[in-house]
Amino acid sequence: MELRGMRYHPIDIETSVIRTHKSITECAVFTWTNLLVVVVELDGSEHEALDLVPLVTNVVLEEHYLIVGVVVVVDIGVIPINSRGEKQRMHLRDGFLADQLDPIYVAYNM
């Protein structure tokens, strides 16, 4: 993944995000224009969604020196996985751009 002229491994960012809270079951990241988008699956109540945003943005900033542009909190099973168990980040990106994710909460940091 390339962002602002630098290359990043999505799995590194995703692993950091998953470790931040016990209610985050899965995470996927992708770029949209010059923004980093973080999609997290929430296994918990909807009121926890708002609490996740500062945790996610802080861990990405502290561990990877990146500013998160958008945090999307979704239900379990929204992040597409192929038959080999790999995340399909481009399908997720397409769903985000087409407004098809049906998010619990979306936070824009622009």
PDB file of C-alpha atoms in Angstrom:
ATOM      1  CA  MET A   1       0.000   0.000   0.000  1.00  0.00           C
ATOM      2  CA  GLU A   2       1.392   3.400  -0.920  1.00  0.00           C
ATOM      3  CA  LEU A   3       0.448   6.574   0.910  1.00  0.00           C
ATOM      4  CA  ARG A   4       2.078   9.972   0.417  1.00  0.00           C
ATOM      5  CA  GLY A   5       5.031   8.424  -1.404  1.00  0.00           C
ATOM      6  CA  MET A   6       5.781   5.818   1.282  1.00  0.00           C
ATOM      7  CA  ARG A   7       5.066   2.083   1.171  1.00  0.00           C
ATOM      8  CA  TYR A   8       3.314   0.359   4.072  1.00  0.00           C
ATOM      9  CA  HIS A   9       2.294  -3.220   4.697  1.00  0.00           C
ATOM     10  CA  PRO A  10      -1.444  -3.289   5.471  1.00  0.00           C
ATOM     11  CA  ILE A  11      -1.090  -6.337   7.736  1.00  0.00           C
ATOM     12  CA  ASP A  12       1.222  -4.402  10.093  1.00  0.00           C
ATOM     13  CA  ILE A  13      -1.316  -1.611  10.564  1.00  0.00           C
ATOM     14  CA  GLU A  14      -4.206  -4.079  10.851  1.00  0.00           C
ATOM     15  CA  THR A  15      -2.422  -6.104  13.530  1.00  0.00           C
ATOM     16  CA  SER A  16      -1.809  -2.969  15.592  1.00  0.00           C
ATOM     17  CA  VAL A  17      -5.471  -1.969  15.329  1.00  0.00           C
ATOM     18  CA  ILE A  18      -6.794  -5.426  16.279  1.00  0.00           C
ATOM     19  CA  ARG A  19      -4.655  -5.374  19.444  1.00  0.00           C
ATOM     20  CA  THR A  20      -6.156  -2.080  20.654  1.00  0.00           C
ATOM     21  CA  HIS A  21      -9.520  -3.384  21.904  1.00  0.00           C
ATOM     22  CA  LYS A  22     -11.021  -6.780  22.711  1.00  0.00           C
ATOM     23  CA  SER A  23     -14.192  -5.964  20.743  1.00  0.00           C
ATOM     24  CA  ILE A  24     -12.318  -5.536  17.441  1.00  0.00           C
ATOM     25  CA  THR A  25     -12.509  -8.918  15.728  1.00  0.00           C
ATOM     26  CA  GLU A  26     -11.117  -7.985  12.315  1.00  0.00           C
ATOM     27  CA  CYS A  27      -9.604  -4.997  10.575  1.00  0.00           C
ATOM     28  CA  ALA A  28      -8.730  -3.973   7.036  1.00  0.00           C
ATOM     29  CA  VAL A  29      -6.997  -0.856   5.751  1.00  0.00           C
ATOM     30  CA  PHE A  30      -6.826   0.738   2.330  1.00  0.00           C
ATOM     31  CA  THR A  31      -6.169   4.127   0.788  1.00  0.00           C
ATOM     32  CA  TRP A  32      -8.746   6.468  -0.663  1.00  0.00           C
ATOM     33  CA  THR A  33      -7.204   9.405  -2.517  1.00  0.00           C
ATOM     34  CA  ASN A  34      -4.524  10.482   0.004  1.00  0.00           C
ATOM     35  CA  LEU A  35      -6.366   9.185   3.056  1.00  0.00           C
ATOM     36  CA  LEU A  36      -5.865   6.053   5.107  1.00  0.00           C
ATOM     37  CA  VAL A  37      -9.179   4.279   5.704  1.00  0.00           C
ATOM     38  CA  VAL A  38      -9.433   1.802   8.593  1.00  0.00           C
ATOM     39  CA  VAL A  39     -12.414  -0.561   8.676  1.00  0.00           C
ATOM     40  CA  VAL A  40     -12.941  -2.453  11.938  1.00  0.00           C
ATOM     41  CA  GLU A  41     -15.445  -5.184  12.715  1.00  0.00           C
ATOM     42  CA  LEU A  42     -17.058  -4.725  16.118  1.00  0.00           C
ATOM     43  CA  ASP A  43     -18.155  -7.622  18.315  1.00  0.00           C
ATOM     44  CA  GLY A  44     -20.010  -5.674  20.942  1.00  0.00           C
ATOM     45  CA  SER A  45     -22.640  -3.056  21.513  1.00  0.00           C
ATOM     46  CA  GLU A  46     -23.080  -0.083  19.215  1.00  0.00           C
ATOM     47  CA  HIS A  47     -22.174   2.413  21.940  1.00  0.00           C
ATOM     48  CA  GLU A  48     -18.627   0.970  21.912  1.00  0.00           C
ATOM     49  CA  ALA A  49     -18.176   2.106  18.304  1.00  0.00           C
ATOM     50  CA  LEU A  50     -17.568   5.708  19.292  1.00  0.00           C
ATOM     51  CA  ASP A  51     -14.990   4.633  21.885  1.00  0.00           C
ATOM     52  CA  LEU A  52     -12.956   2.794  19.234  1.00  0.00           C
ATOM     53  CA  VAL A  53     -12.215   5.837  17.084  1.00  0.00           C
ATOM     54  CA  PRO A  54      -9.617   7.543  19.335  1.00  0.00           C
ATOM     55  CA  LEU A  55      -8.027   4.185  20.165  1.00  0.00           C
ATOM     56  CA  VAL A  56      -7.616   3.306  16.488  1.00  0.00           C
ATOM     57  CA  THR A  57      -6.321   6.724  15.438  1.00  0.00           C
ATOM     58  CA  ASN A  58      -3.856   6.874  18.341  1.00  0.00           C
ATOM     59  CA  VAL A  59      -2.355   3.412  17.810  1.00  0.00           C
ATOM     60  CA  VAL A  60      -1.843   4.002  14.077  1.00  0.00           C
ATOM     61  CA  LEU A  61      -0.227   7.370  14.764  1.00  0.00           C
ATOM     62  CA  GLU A  62       2.012   6.088  17.568  1.00  0.00           C
ATOM     63  CA  GLU A  63       3.145   2.835  15.933  1.00  0.00           C
ATOM     64  CA  HIS A  64       3.167   3.731  12.227  1.00  0.00           C
ATOM     65  CA  TYR A  65       3.363   7.551  12.174  1.00  0.00           C
ATOM     66  CA  LEU A  66       0.261   7.768   9.976  1.00  0.00           C
ATOM     67  CA  ILE A  67      -2.823   9.921  10.362  1.00  0.00           C
ATOM     68  CA  VAL A  68      -6.050   7.990   9.855  1.00  0.00           C
ATOM     69  CA  GLY A  69      -8.413   9.780   7.470  1.00  0.00           C
ATOM     70  CA  VAL A  70     -11.518   7.658   8.014  1.00  0.00           C
ATOM     71  CA  VAL A  71     -12.496   5.068  10.621  1.00  0.00           C
ATOM     72  CA  VAL A  72     -15.424   2.840   9.649  1.00  0.00           C
ATOM     73  CA  VAL A  73     -16.967   0.570  12.294  1.00  0.00           C
ATOM     74  CA  VAL A  74     -19.002  -2.307  10.853  1.00  0.00           C
ATOM     75  CA  ASP A  75     -20.675  -5.509  11.992  1.00  0.00           C
ATOM     76  CA  ILE A  76     -18.880  -8.857  11.993  1.00  0.00           C
ATOM     77  CA  GLY A  77     -18.593 -10.434   8.544  1.00  0.00           C
ATOM     78  CA  VAL A  78     -18.582  -7.233   6.480  1.00  0.00           C
ATOM     79  CA  ILE A  79     -14.884  -7.404   5.539  1.00  0.00           C
ATOM     80  CA  PRO A  80     -14.767  -9.728   2.510  1.00  0.00           C
ATOM     81  CA  ILE A  81     -12.556 -12.803   2.796  1.00  0.00           C
ATOM     82  CA  ASN A  82     -11.756 -15.097  -0.147  1.00  0.00           C
ATOM     83  CA  SER A  83     -11.670 -18.908  -0.066  1.00  0.00           C
ATOM     84  CA  ARG A  84      -8.016 -18.865   1.040  1.00  0.00           C
ATOM     85  CA  GLY A  85      -8.817 -16.659   4.034  1.00  0.00           C
ATOM     86  CA  GLU A  86      -7.236 -13.527   2.553  1.00  0.00           C
ATOM     87  CA  LYS A  87      -8.847 -10.122   2.996  1.00  0.00           C
ATOM     88  CA  GLN A  88     -10.182  -8.625  -0.207  1.00  0.00           C
ATOM     89  CA  ARG A  89      -9.276  -5.024   0.475  1.00  0.00           C
ATOM     90  CA  MET A  90     -10.139  -3.767  -3.008  1.00  0.00           C
ATOM     91  CA  HIS A  91     -13.664  -5.213  -2.780  1.00  0.00           C
ATOM     92  CA  LEU A  92     -13.985  -3.528   0.605  1.00  0.00           C
ATOM     93  CA  ARG A  93     -12.754  -0.254  -0.889  1.00  0.00           C
ATOM     94  CA  ASP A  94     -15.279  -0.530  -3.723  1.00  0.00           C
ATOM     95  CA  GLY A  95     -18.062  -1.169  -1.203  1.00  0.00           C
ATOM     96  CA  PHE A  96     -16.955   1.840   0.845  1.00  0.00           C
ATOM     97  CA  LEU A  97     -16.914   4.122  -2.189  1.00  0.00           C
ATOM     98  CA  ALA A  98     -20.343   2.851  -3.306  1.00  0.00           C
ATOM     99  CA  ASP A  99     -21.721   3.365   0.242  1.00  0.00           C
ATOM    100  CA  GLN A 100     -22.645  -0.326   0.553  1.00  0.00           C
ATOM    101  CA  LEU A 101     -21.020  -1.214   3.886  1.00  0.00           C
ATOM    102  CA  ASP A 102     -23.966  -0.273   6.153  1.00  0.00           C
ATOM    103  CA  PRO A 103     -21.622   0.980   8.894  1.00  0.00           C
ATOM    104  CA  ILE A 104     -22.412   1.272  12.579  1.00  0.00           C
ATOM    105  CA  TYR A 105     -20.334   4.448  12.763  1.00  0.00           C
ATOM    106  CA  VAL A 106     -18.075   6.455  10.437  1.00  0.00           C
ATOM    107  CA  ALA A 107     -15.579   9.068  11.628  1.00  0.00           C
ATOM    108  CA  TYR A 108     -13.932  11.406   9.121  1.00  0.00           C
ATOM    109  CA  ASN A 109     -10.699  13.087  10.185  1.00  0.00           C
ATOM    110  CA  MET A 110     -10.203  15.635   7.420  1.00  0.00           C
TER     111      MET A 110
END
